[in-house]
């Protein structure tokens, strides 16, 4: 069965600090997809990134970067030089079988960036 | 205009009442989903639909039913609401035909059952 664990329930940092959000997943499939979503205080869910199981290249998008390591079943998310607007709940999610079915979400990590 | 819309955005209802939450999308996606979010539990899948004639139960379908009236519309019903169905409900869509499996979410419906 698929499972996503986000061990960090809450993280608090000061603006401009770097912060890494951890995500560990479990799956029996060889083909799967990993995702990160952001849920700001306004409540909507914003898609950030998708990573395929056969592509272990790390990705950088502005201040955001993602480190995918199949050897440790981890897909960690780093925010560099955090800003107050990064304050949100971040969810990691997993989809098996080519993404044809459901997303299984972790319980989320609440990030607070203080000025 | 938003690609995925949900109505109502907020609803307070009483135990035993029937309630319907509606979802519409203009993204042209074939797949639609209903999730509920509870504090500390993340999102859990209630039902999903791959097309108009395909409905599947998710992780927590008991007490819920759905209807896919058209490709663009997917409704969630609570036949007899109970207080532990108080939650934030999200509709989502995806378009796997393009090889992109991410789901796009509506703004959510906050439901309170008293």
Short mmCIF file of C-alpha atoms in Angstrom, two decimals:
data_model
loop_
_atom_site.label_atom_id
_atom_site.label_comp_id
_atom_site.label_asym_id
_atom_site.label_seq_id
_atom_site.Cartn_x
_atom_site.Cartn_y
_atom_site.Cartn_z
CA UNK A 1 0.00 0.00 0.00
CA UNK A 2 1.13 3.52 -0.64
CA UNK A 3 1.93 5.86 2.20
CA UNK A 4 3.41 9.31 2.61
CA UNK A 5 5.01 10.49 5.83
CA UNK A 6 5.75 14.09 6.67
CA UNK A 7 7.33 13.80 10.07
CA UNK A 8 7.56 17.55 10.66
CA UNK A 9 4.19 18.76 11.85
CA UNK A 10 5.18 22.39 12.28
CA UNK A 11 8.29 24.40 11.48
CA UNK A 12 8.96 27.99 12.42
CA UNK A 13 11.80 30.02 10.90
CA UNK A 14 12.86 33.61 10.62
CA UNK A 15 12.70 35.32 7.28
CA UNK A 16 15.71 34.68 5.00
CA UNK A 17 16.50 31.37 6.63
CA UNK A 18 16.63 28.26 4.47
CA UNK A 19 14.19 25.51 5.40
CA UNK A 20 13.77 21.92 4.26
CA UNK A 21 10.51 20.03 4.43
CA UNK A 22 10.88 16.27 4.58
CA UNK A 23 8.79 13.71 2.75
CA UNK A 24 9.22 9.94 2.89
CA UNK A 25 7.06 7.65 0.83
CA UNK A 26 6.25 3.96 0.57
CA UNK A 27 5.12 2.20 -2.58
CA UNK A 28 5.40 -1.21 -4.21
CA UNK A 29 5.07 0.15 -7.72
CA UNK A 30 8.06 0.87 -9.89
CA UNK A 31 6.17 3.62 -11.66
CA UNK A 32 4.84 6.38 -9.49
CA UNK A 33 4.59 10.15 -9.22
CA UNK A 34 5.40 12.47 -6.37
CA UNK A 35 3.92 15.89 -5.83
CA UNK A 36 4.15 18.90 -3.57
CA UNK A 37 1.20 21.20 -2.89
CA UNK A 38 1.02 24.45 -0.97
CA UNK A 39 -2.00 25.48 1.09
CA UNK A 40 -1.72 29.13 2.18
CA UNK A 41 -3.89 30.55 4.96
CA UNK A 42 -6.57 31.38 2.39
CA UNK A 43 -7.17 27.65 2.05
CA UNK A 44 -6.73 26.81 -1.60
CA UNK A 45 -4.38 24.04 -2.71
CA UNK A 46 -1.70 25.09 -5.15
CA UNK A 47 0.23 22.56 -7.20
CA UNK A 48 4.00 23.12 -6.99
CA UNK A 49 5.76 20.22 -8.65
CA UNK A 50 5.45 16.69 -10.03
CA UNK A 51 8.32 14.24 -10.16
CA UNK A 52 8.30 10.90 -12.01
CA UNK A 53 9.84 7.82 -10.41
CA UNK A 54 12.14 7.30 -13.37
CA UNK A 55 13.57 10.81 -13.20
CA UNK A 56 15.80 11.39 -10.21
CA UNK A 57 17.11 14.73 -11.32
CA UNK A 58 16.74 17.41 -8.74
CA UNK A 59 14.82 20.49 -9.71
CA UNK A 60 15.17 24.14 -8.89
CA UNK A 61 12.56 26.80 -9.45
CA UNK A 62 13.57 30.16 -8.11
CA UNK A 63 13.89 29.85 -4.35
CA UNK A 64 12.36 26.37 -4.39
CA UNK A 65 14.28 23.16 -4.92
CA UNK A 66 13.40 19.51 -4.66
CA UNK A 67 15.67 16.57 -3.87
CA UNK A 68 14.34 13.19 -5.01
CA UNK A 69 16.24 10.13 -3.76
CA UNK A 70 14.83 6.72 -4.59
CA UNK A 71 17.45 5.02 -2.43
CA UNK A 72 15.93 6.56 0.68
CA UNK A 73 12.38 6.94 -0.69
CA UNK A 74 12.49 10.64 -0.01
CA UNK A 75 11.33 13.72 -1.87
CA UNK A 76 12.40 16.72 0.16
CA UNK A 77 11.53 20.33 -0.52
CA UNK A 78 13.85 23.23 0.28
CA UNK A 79 12.94 26.89 0.36
CA UNK A 80 15.95 29.15 0.17
CA UNK A 81 15.86 32.61 1.77
CA UNK A 82 12.36 32.08 3.09
CA UNK A 83 9.82 34.89 3.01
CA UNK A 84 6.71 35.60 5.05
CA UNK A 85 4.60 34.74 1.99
CA UNK A 86 5.95 31.20 2.16
CA UNK A 87 3.96 30.64 5.34
CA UNK A 88 1.56 27.82 4.52
CA UNK A 89 0.86 24.16 5.00
CA UNK A 90 2.81 22.05 2.53
CA UNK A 91 1.63 18.63 1.45
CA UNK A 92 3.61 15.88 -0.19
CA UNK A 93 1.58 13.35 -2.20
CA UNK A 94 2.10 10.09 -4.07
CA UNK A 95 0.27 8.54 -7.01
CA UNK A 96 0.88 5.00 -8.21
CA UNK A 97 0.26 3.28 -11.53
CA UNK A 98 1.16 6.16 -13.70
CA UNK A 99 -0.98 8.51 -11.76
CA UNK A 100 -4.17 6.94 -13.03
CA UNK A 101 -5.70 6.72 -9.61
CA UNK A 102 -5.75 8.57 -6.41
CA UNK A 103 -3.32 10.89 -4.73
CA UNK A 104 -2.30 9.81 -1.27
CA UNK A 105 -1.32 12.78 0.83
CA UNK A 106 0.92 13.18 3.80
CA UNK A 107 -0.54 14.98 6.78
CA UNK A 108 1.23 18.19 5.89
CA UNK A 109 3.87 20.44 7.42
CA UNK A 110 2.85 23.85 8.64
CA UNK A 111 5.57 26.36 7.90
CA UNK A 112 5.57 29.72 9.63
CA UNK A 113 8.03 32.33 8.44
CA UNK A 114 8.39 35.15 10.92
CA UNK A 115 9.57 38.61 9.92
CA UNK B 1 -12.42 32.93 -13.96
CA UNK B 2 -11.42 29.96 -11.85
CA UNK B 3 -10.92 26.68 -13.71
CA UNK B 4 -12.43 24.57 -10.93
CA UNK B 5 -15.33 26.01 -8.99
CA UNK B 6 -17.20 24.69 -5.99
CA UNK B 7 -20.58 25.69 -4.62
CA UNK B 8 -21.39 26.53 -1.95
CA UNK B 9 -18.18 27.82 -0.43
CA UNK B 10 -19.55 27.60 3.08
CA UNK B 11 -22.49 25.68 4.44
CA UNK B 12 -23.94 25.06 7.86
CA UNK B 13 -26.50 22.31 8.09
CA UNK B 14 -28.19 20.20 10.73
CA UNK B 15 -27.80 16.55 11.53
CA UNK B 16 -29.96 14.38 9.32
CA UNK B 17 -30.28 16.85 6.48
CA UNK B 18 -29.40 15.98 2.91
CA UNK B 19 -26.85 18.22 1.31
CA UNK B 20 -25.20 18.42 -2.08
CA UNK B 21 -21.85 19.97 -2.90
CA UNK B 22 -21.24 20.84 -6.51
CA UNK B 23 -18.11 21.03 -8.59
CA UNK B 24 -17.66 22.38 -12.09
CA UNK B 25 -14.56 22.65 -14.22
CA UNK B 26 -13.64 24.42 -17.42
CA UNK B 27 -10.26 22.73 -17.80
CA UNK B 28 -11.60 20.00 -20.08
CA UNK B 29 -10.14 17.32 -17.84
CA UNK B 30 -11.54 13.81 -17.90
CA UNK B 31 -10.93 12.88 -14.29
CA UNK B 32 -12.56 14.35 -11.21
CA UNK B 33 -12.14 13.69 -7.51
CA UNK B 34 -13.66 14.56 -4.14
CA UNK B 35 -11.50 14.84 -1.01
CA UNK B 36 -12.11 15.91 2.54
CA UNK B 37 -9.59 17.62 4.75
CA UNK B 38 -9.60 17.35 8.50
CA UNK B 39 -7.09 19.11 10.77
CA UNK B 40 -4.00 16.98 11.24
CA UNK B 41 -5.17 14.29 8.84
CA UNK B 42 -4.30 15.75 5.48
CA UNK B 43 -6.61 15.05 2.54
CA UNK B 44 -8.47 11.80 2.09
CA UNK B 45 -10.15 10.61 -1.07
CA UNK B 46 -13.92 10.11 -0.98
CA UNK B 47 -14.80 9.27 -4.60
CA UNK B 48 -13.26 9.62 -8.02
CA UNK B 49 -14.47 9.43 -11.60
CA UNK B 50 -12.48 8.79 -14.75
CA UNK B 51 -15.35 9.71 -17.06
CA UNK B 52 -19.11 10.18 -16.99
CA UNK B 53 -19.83 6.44 -16.76
CA UNK B 54 -17.06 5.60 -14.32
CA UNK B 55 -17.42 6.14 -10.56
CA UNK B 56 -15.08 4.67 -7.97
CA UNK B 57 -15.03 4.64 -4.20
CA UNK B 58 -12.10 6.14 -2.43
CA UNK B 59 -10.71 5.68 1.02
CA UNK B 60 -13.68 7.05 2.97
CA UNK B 61 -16.83 6.74 0.85
CA UNK B 62 -19.25 5.61 3.58
CA UNK B 63 -21.99 8.17 4.12
CA UNK B 64 -21.36 9.85 0.77
CA UNK B 65 -22.57 9.45 -2.80
CA UNK B 66 -21.62 11.14 -6.04
CA UNK B 67 -23.01 11.93 -9.45
CA UNK B 68 -21.08 12.75 -12.60
CA UNK B 69 -23.70 14.64 -14.55
CA UNK B 70 -21.35 15.63 -17.35
CA UNK B 71 -17.66 15.65 -18.01
CA UNK B 72 -17.45 19.06 -16.39
CA UNK B 73 -19.67 18.41 -13.35
CA UNK B 74 -19.19 16.17 -10.34
CA UNK B 75 -21.46 16.43 -7.30
CA UNK B 76 -21.00 15.04 -3.82
CA UNK B 77 -24.03 14.25 -1.65
CA UNK B 78 -24.39 13.60 2.03
CA UNK B 79 -27.70 11.75 2.31
CA UNK B 80 -28.05 12.26 6.04
CA UNK B 81 -25.40 14.57 7.40
CA UNK B 82 -23.74 13.82 10.73
CA UNK B 83 -21.44 16.03 12.83
CA UNK B 84 -18.28 14.06 12.03
CA UNK B 85 -18.74 15.02 8.40
CA UNK B 86 -17.82 18.55 9.38
CA UNK B 87 -14.76 19.23 7.25
CA UNK B 88 -13.28 21.13 4.34
CA UNK B 89 -14.21 19.45 1.06
CA UNK B 90 -12.19 19.77 -2.12
CA UNK B 91 -12.95 18.87 -5.68
CA UNK B 92 -10.04 18.21 -8.03
CA UNK B 93 -9.47 17.42 -11.69
CA UNK B 94 -6.68 15.87 -13.73
CA UNK B 95 -5.95 15.21 -17.37
CA UNK B 96 -3.97 12.01 -17.70
CA UNK B 97 -4.30 12.00 -21.48
CA UNK B 98 -1.46 14.48 -21.69
CA UNK B 99 0.78 12.42 -19.43
CA UNK B 100 0.45 14.96 -16.67
CA UNK B 101 -0.96 13.46 -13.52
CA UNK B 102 -1.13 16.39 -11.19
CA UNK B 103 -4.52 17.30 -9.84
CA UNK B 104 -5.90 20.80 -9.76
CA UNK B 105 -8.09 21.73 -6.87
CA UNK B 106 -11.12 23.92 -6.42
CA UNK B 107 -11.26 26.52 -3.65
CA UNK B 108 -12.96 24.17 -1.19
CA UNK B 109 -16.30 24.02 0.59
CA UNK B 110 -16.34 24.41 4.34
CA UNK B 111 -19.15 22.27 5.70
CA UNK B 112 -20.36 22.38 9.29
CA UNK B 113 -22.90 19.86 10.54
CA UNK B 114 -24.50 20.83 13.83
#
